Short mmCIF file of C-alpha atoms in Angstrom, two decimals:
data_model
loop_
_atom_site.label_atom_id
_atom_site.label_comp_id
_atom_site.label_asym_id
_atom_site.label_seq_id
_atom_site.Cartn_x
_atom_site.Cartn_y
_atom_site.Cartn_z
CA UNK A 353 150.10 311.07 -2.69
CA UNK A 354 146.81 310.60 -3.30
CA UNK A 355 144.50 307.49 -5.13
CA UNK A 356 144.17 310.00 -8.02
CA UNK A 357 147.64 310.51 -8.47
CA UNK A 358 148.63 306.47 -8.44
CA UNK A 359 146.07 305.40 -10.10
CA UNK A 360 147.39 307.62 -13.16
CA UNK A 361 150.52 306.49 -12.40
CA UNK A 362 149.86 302.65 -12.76
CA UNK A 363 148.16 303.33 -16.25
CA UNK A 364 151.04 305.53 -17.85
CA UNK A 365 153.39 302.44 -16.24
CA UNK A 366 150.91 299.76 -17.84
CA UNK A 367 149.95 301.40 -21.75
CA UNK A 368 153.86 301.78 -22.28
CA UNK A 369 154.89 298.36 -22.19
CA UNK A 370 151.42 297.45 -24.41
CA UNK A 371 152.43 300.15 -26.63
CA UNK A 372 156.39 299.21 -27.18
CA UNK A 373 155.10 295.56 -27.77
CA UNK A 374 152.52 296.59 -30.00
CA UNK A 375 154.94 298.05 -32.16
CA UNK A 376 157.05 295.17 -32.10
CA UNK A 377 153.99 293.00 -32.94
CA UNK A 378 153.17 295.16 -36.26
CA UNK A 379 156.76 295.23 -37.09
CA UNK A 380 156.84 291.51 -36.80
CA UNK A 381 153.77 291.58 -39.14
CA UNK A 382 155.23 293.42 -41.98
CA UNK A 383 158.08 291.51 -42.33
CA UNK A 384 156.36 288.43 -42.14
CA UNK A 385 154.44 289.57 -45.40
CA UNK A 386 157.29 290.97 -47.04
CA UNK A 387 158.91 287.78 -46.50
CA UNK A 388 155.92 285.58 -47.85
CA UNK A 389 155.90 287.82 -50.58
CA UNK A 390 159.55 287.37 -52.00
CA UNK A 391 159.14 283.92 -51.25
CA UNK A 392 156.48 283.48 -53.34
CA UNK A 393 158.21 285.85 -56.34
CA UNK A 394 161.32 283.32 -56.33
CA UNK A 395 159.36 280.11 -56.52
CA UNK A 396 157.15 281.29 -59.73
CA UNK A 397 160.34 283.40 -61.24
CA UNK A 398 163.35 280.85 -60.59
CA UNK A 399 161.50 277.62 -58.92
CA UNK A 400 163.84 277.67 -56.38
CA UNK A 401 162.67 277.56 -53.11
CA UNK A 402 164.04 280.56 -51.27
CA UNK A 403 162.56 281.00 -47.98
CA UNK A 404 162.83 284.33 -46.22
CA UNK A 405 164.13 283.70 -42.19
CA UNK A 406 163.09 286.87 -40.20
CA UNK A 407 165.52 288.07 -37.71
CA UNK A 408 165.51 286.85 -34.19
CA UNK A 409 162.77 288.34 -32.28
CA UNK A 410 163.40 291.59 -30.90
CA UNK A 411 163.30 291.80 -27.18
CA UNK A 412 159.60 293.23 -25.63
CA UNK A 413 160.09 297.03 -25.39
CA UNK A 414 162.92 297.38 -28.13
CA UNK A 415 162.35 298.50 -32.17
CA UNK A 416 164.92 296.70 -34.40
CA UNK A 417 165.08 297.52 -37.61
CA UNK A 418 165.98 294.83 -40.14
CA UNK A 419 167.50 295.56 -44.17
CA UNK A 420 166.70 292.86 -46.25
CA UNK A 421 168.84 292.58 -49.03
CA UNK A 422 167.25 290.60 -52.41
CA UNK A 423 169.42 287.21 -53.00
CA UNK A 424 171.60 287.64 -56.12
CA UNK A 425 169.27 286.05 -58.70
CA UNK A 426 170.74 282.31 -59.94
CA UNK A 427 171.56 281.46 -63.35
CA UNK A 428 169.13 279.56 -65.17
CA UNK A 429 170.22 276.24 -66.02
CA UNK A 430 168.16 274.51 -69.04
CA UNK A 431 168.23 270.80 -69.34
CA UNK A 432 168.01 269.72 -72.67
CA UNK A 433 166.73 266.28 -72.96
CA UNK A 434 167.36 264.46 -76.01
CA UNK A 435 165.46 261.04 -76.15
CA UNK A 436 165.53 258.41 -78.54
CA UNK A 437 162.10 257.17 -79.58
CA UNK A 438 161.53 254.79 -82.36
CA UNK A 439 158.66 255.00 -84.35
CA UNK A 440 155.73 252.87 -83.32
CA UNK A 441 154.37 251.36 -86.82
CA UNK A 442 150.51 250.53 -86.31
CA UNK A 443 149.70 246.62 -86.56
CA UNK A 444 147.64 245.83 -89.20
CA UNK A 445 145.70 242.73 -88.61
CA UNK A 446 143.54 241.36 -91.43
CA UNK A 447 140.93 238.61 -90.48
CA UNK A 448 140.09 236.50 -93.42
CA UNK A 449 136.79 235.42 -94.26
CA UNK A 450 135.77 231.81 -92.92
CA UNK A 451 134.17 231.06 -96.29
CA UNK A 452 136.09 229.64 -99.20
CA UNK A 453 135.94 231.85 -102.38
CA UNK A 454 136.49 229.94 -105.60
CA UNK A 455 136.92 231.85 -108.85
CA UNK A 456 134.82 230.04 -111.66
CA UNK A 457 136.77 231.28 -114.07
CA UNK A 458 138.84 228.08 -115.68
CA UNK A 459 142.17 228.75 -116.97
CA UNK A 460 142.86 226.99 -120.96
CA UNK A 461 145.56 224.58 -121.07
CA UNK A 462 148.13 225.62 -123.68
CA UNK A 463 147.33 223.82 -126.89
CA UNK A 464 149.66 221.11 -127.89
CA UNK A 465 151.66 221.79 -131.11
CA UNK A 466 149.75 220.17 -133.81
CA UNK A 467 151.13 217.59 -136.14
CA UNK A 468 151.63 218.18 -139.59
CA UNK A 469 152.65 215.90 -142.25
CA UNK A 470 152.41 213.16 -140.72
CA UNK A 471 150.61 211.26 -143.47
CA UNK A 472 151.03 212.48 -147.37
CA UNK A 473 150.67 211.22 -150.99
CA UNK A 474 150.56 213.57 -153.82
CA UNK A 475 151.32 213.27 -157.67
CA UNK A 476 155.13 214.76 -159.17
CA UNK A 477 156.62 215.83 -161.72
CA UNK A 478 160.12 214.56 -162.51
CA UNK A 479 162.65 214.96 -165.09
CA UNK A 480 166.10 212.63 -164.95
CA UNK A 481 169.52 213.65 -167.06
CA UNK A 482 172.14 210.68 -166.73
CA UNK A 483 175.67 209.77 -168.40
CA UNK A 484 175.92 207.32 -171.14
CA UNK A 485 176.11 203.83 -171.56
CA UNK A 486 179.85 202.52 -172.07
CA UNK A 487 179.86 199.25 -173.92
CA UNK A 488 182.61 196.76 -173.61
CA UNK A 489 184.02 198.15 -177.07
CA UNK A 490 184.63 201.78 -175.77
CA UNK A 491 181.61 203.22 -177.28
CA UNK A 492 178.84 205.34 -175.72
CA UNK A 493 174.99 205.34 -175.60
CA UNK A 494 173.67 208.35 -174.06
CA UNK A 495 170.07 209.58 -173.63
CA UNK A 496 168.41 212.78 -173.76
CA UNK A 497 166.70 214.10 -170.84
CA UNK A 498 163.62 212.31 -170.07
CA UNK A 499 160.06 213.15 -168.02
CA UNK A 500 157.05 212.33 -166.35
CA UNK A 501 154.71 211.82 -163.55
CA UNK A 502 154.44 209.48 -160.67
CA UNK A 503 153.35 209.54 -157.34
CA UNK A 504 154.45 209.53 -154.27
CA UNK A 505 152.96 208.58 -150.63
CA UNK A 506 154.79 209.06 -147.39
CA UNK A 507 154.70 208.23 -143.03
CA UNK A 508 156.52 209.93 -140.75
CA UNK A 509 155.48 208.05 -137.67
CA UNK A 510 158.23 210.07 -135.44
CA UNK A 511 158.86 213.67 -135.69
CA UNK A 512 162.54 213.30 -136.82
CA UNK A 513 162.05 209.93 -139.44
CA UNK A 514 159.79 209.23 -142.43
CA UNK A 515 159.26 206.41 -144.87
CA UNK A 516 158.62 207.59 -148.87
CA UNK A 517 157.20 205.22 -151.63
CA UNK A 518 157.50 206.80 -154.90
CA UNK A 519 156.99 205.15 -158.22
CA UNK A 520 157.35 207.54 -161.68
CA UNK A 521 156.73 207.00 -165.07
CA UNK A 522 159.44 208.49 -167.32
CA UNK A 523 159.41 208.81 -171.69
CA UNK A 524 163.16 209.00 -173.00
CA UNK A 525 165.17 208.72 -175.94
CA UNK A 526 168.93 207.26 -176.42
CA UNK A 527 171.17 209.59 -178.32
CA UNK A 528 173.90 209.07 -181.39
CA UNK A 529 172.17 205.64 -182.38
CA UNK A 530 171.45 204.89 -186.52
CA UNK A 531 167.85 203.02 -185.55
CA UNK A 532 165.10 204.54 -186.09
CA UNK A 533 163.35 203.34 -182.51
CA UNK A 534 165.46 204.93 -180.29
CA UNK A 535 162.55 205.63 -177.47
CA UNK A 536 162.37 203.96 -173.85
CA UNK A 537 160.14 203.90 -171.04
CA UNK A 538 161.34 204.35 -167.67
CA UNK A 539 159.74 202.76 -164.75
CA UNK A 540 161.60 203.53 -161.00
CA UNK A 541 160.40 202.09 -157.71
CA UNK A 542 161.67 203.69 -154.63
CA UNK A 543 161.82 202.91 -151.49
CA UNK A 544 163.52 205.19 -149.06
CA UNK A 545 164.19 206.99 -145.51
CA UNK A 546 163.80 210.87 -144.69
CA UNK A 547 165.61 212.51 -142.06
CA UNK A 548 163.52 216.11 -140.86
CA UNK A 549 165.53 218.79 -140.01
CA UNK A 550 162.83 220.48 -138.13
CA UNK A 551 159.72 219.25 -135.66
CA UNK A 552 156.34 218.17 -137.24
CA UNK A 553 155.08 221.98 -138.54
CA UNK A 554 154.64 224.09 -142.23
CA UNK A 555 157.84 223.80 -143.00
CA UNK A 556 159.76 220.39 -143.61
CA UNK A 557 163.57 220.65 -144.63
CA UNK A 558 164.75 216.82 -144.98
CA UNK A 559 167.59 214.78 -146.26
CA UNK A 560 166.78 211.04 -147.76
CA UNK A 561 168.59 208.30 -148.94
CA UNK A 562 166.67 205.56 -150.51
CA UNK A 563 167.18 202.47 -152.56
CA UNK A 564 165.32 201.72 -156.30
CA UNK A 565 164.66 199.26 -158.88
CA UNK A 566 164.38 201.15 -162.76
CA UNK A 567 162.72 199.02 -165.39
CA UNK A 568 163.50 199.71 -168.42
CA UNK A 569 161.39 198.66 -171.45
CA UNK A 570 162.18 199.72 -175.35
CA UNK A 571 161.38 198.32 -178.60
CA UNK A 572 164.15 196.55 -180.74
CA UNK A 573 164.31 197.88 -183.70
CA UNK A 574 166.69 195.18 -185.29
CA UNK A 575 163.81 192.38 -184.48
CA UNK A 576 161.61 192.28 -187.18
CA UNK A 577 159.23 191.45 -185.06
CA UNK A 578 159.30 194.84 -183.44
CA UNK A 579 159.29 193.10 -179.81
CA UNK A 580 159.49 195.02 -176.95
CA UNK A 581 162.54 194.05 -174.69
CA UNK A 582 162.92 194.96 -170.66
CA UNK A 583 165.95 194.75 -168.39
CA UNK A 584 165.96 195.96 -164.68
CA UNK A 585 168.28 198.23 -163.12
CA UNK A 586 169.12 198.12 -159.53
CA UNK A 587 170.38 202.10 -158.23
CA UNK A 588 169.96 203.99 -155.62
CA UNK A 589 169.16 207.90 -154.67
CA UNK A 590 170.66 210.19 -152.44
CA UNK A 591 169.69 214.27 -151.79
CA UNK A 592 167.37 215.91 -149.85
CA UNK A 593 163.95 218.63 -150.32
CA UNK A 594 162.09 220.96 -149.16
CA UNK A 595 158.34 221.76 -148.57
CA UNK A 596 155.57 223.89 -147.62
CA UNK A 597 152.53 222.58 -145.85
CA UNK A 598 149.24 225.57 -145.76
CA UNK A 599 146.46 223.78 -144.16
CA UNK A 600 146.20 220.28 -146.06
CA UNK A 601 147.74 221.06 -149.01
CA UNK A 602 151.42 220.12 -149.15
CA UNK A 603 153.94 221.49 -152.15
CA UNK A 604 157.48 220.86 -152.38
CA UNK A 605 160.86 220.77 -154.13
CA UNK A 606 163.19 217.49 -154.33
CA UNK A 607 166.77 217.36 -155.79
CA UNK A 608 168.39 213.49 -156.01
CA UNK A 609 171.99 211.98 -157.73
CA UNK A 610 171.10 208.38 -158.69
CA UNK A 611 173.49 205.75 -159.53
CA UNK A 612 171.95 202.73 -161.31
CA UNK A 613 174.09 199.37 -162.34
CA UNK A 614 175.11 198.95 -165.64
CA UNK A 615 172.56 196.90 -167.73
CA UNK A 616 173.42 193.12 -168.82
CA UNK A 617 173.26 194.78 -172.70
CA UNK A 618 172.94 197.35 -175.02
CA UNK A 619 169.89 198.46 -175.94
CA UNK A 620 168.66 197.14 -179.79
CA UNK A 621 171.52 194.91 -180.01
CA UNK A 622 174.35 197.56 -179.84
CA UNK A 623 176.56 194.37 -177.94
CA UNK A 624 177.30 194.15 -174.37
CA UNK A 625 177.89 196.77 -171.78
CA UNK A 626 180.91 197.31 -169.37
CA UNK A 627 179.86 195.92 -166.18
CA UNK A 628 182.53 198.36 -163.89
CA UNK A 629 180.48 201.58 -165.50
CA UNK A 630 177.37 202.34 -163.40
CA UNK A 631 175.35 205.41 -165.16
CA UNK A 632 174.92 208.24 -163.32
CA UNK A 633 172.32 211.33 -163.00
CA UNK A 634 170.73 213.60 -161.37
CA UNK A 635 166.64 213.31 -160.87
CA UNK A 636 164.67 216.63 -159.67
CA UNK A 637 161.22 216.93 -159.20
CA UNK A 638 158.42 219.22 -158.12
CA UNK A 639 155.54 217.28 -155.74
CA UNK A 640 152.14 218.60 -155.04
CA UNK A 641 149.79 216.54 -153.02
CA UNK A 642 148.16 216.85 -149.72
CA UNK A 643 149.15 216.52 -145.82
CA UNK A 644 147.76 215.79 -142.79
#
């Protein structure tokens, strides 16, 4: 043989291996990629990491031929996450001036109830109806009803007691007697004590019970001499009233039953009187007068 012959021999004997193993090489390639390129579908698709293993590695000079078969796709599983969070409420933190403010305005004490009627006098006018006389023979002296004026002053130095001074001047006449003076004057000093219903105010609702001394003072008739002749009478009054106090000006109502002691004797020398028969009445009056 000659050089011509073997070289041409040595090259077909050398590019067939190259060639075979070339072939394996790109083979090798395109799997490779097709690999990478499933592998990197299934991590963005499912995010599981699926990793494509080639085949072993074909032997130099021998074409294998591989079938991939695509996994069977996983179910997707979906975590719910529940998660209990409470509210977060924002601290609010208020940062108080250093300075002191002080409000000007001044605040009025409530006023203190005022007092009225705590001092009074006024003028009345009174009218007085009693029983009759009994004298020690059975008979009867009775009077008519008799009037007047007086006046009247009064303290109240607590809200629930009061002192009263009252003196009247009454005109009368007795009743059922044959003398032609049959006129008397009627003099009463009292002295008494008012219990107030209410506190010191306009209106005054009040109960009293005071003590008096009547003195009594009518002419004889039988004396030639026309004398005038007075005898006391010791009584006392028990009732109550009622008045009205606008500003200083004070008017009222006052409703009484007196019992005064039997005088020592008839009146113009009708005999002697029977001691165990006080005389009885009733005494109403209407004052007017001012308080303060």
């Amino acid at each position: 043989m000659s050089k011509l012959n073997a070289f041409l021999l040595a090259s077909a004997l050398t590019l067939v291996p190259a060639s075979a193993f070339a072939e394996i090489s790109l083979s090798d390639m395109v799997e490779e990629e097709a690999s990478d390129s499933v592998f990197s579908l299934d991590v963005s698709s499912d995010l599981d990491l699926d990793i494509a293993q080639p085949g072993p590695r074909p032997r130099h000079g021998v074409v294998v031929h591989h079938r991939h078969y695509a996994p069977a796709p996983r179910p997707v599983v979906v975590h719910h996450y529940r998660t209990n969070v409470r509210p977060v409420h924002p601290v609010v933190v208020v940062e108080q001036p250093a300075t002191v403010v002080v409000n000007e305005s001044s605040e009025s004490a409530p006023a203190k109830k005022s007092k009225r009627g705590v001092f009074g006098m006024g003028l009345r006018g009174v009218g007085l109806t009693g029983s009759s006389m009994v004298l020690s023979d059975g008979a009867e002296i009775s009077s008519k009803i008799a009037g007047g004026i007086g006046f009247y002053f009064k303290l109240r130095p607590i809200r629930w007691i009061s002192i009263e001074l009252i003196n009247d001047y009454m005109f009368g006449r007795f009743d059922n007697l044959d003398s032609g003076c049959d006129g008397y004057f009627r003099v009463p000093l009292v002295l008494g004590v008012r219990a107030h219903v209410f506190d010191y105010g306009n209106l005054d609702v009040y109960g009293v019970a005071a003590g008096s001394v009547n003195f009594i003072t009518y002419d004889d008739g039988n004396d030639h001499l026309n004398q005038e002749k007075r005898f006391p009478q010791f009584g006392a009054q028990f009732g109550g009233g009622i008045s009205l106090i606008a500003g200083a000006f004070e008017i009222g109502l006052d409703l009484r039953y007196t019992i005064d002691e039997a005088p020592d004797e008839a009146p113009f020398g009708y005999g002697s009187v029977d001691q165990d028969k006080p005389v009885h009445g009733f005494l109403f009056s209407l004052n007017m007068g001012f308080a303060i």
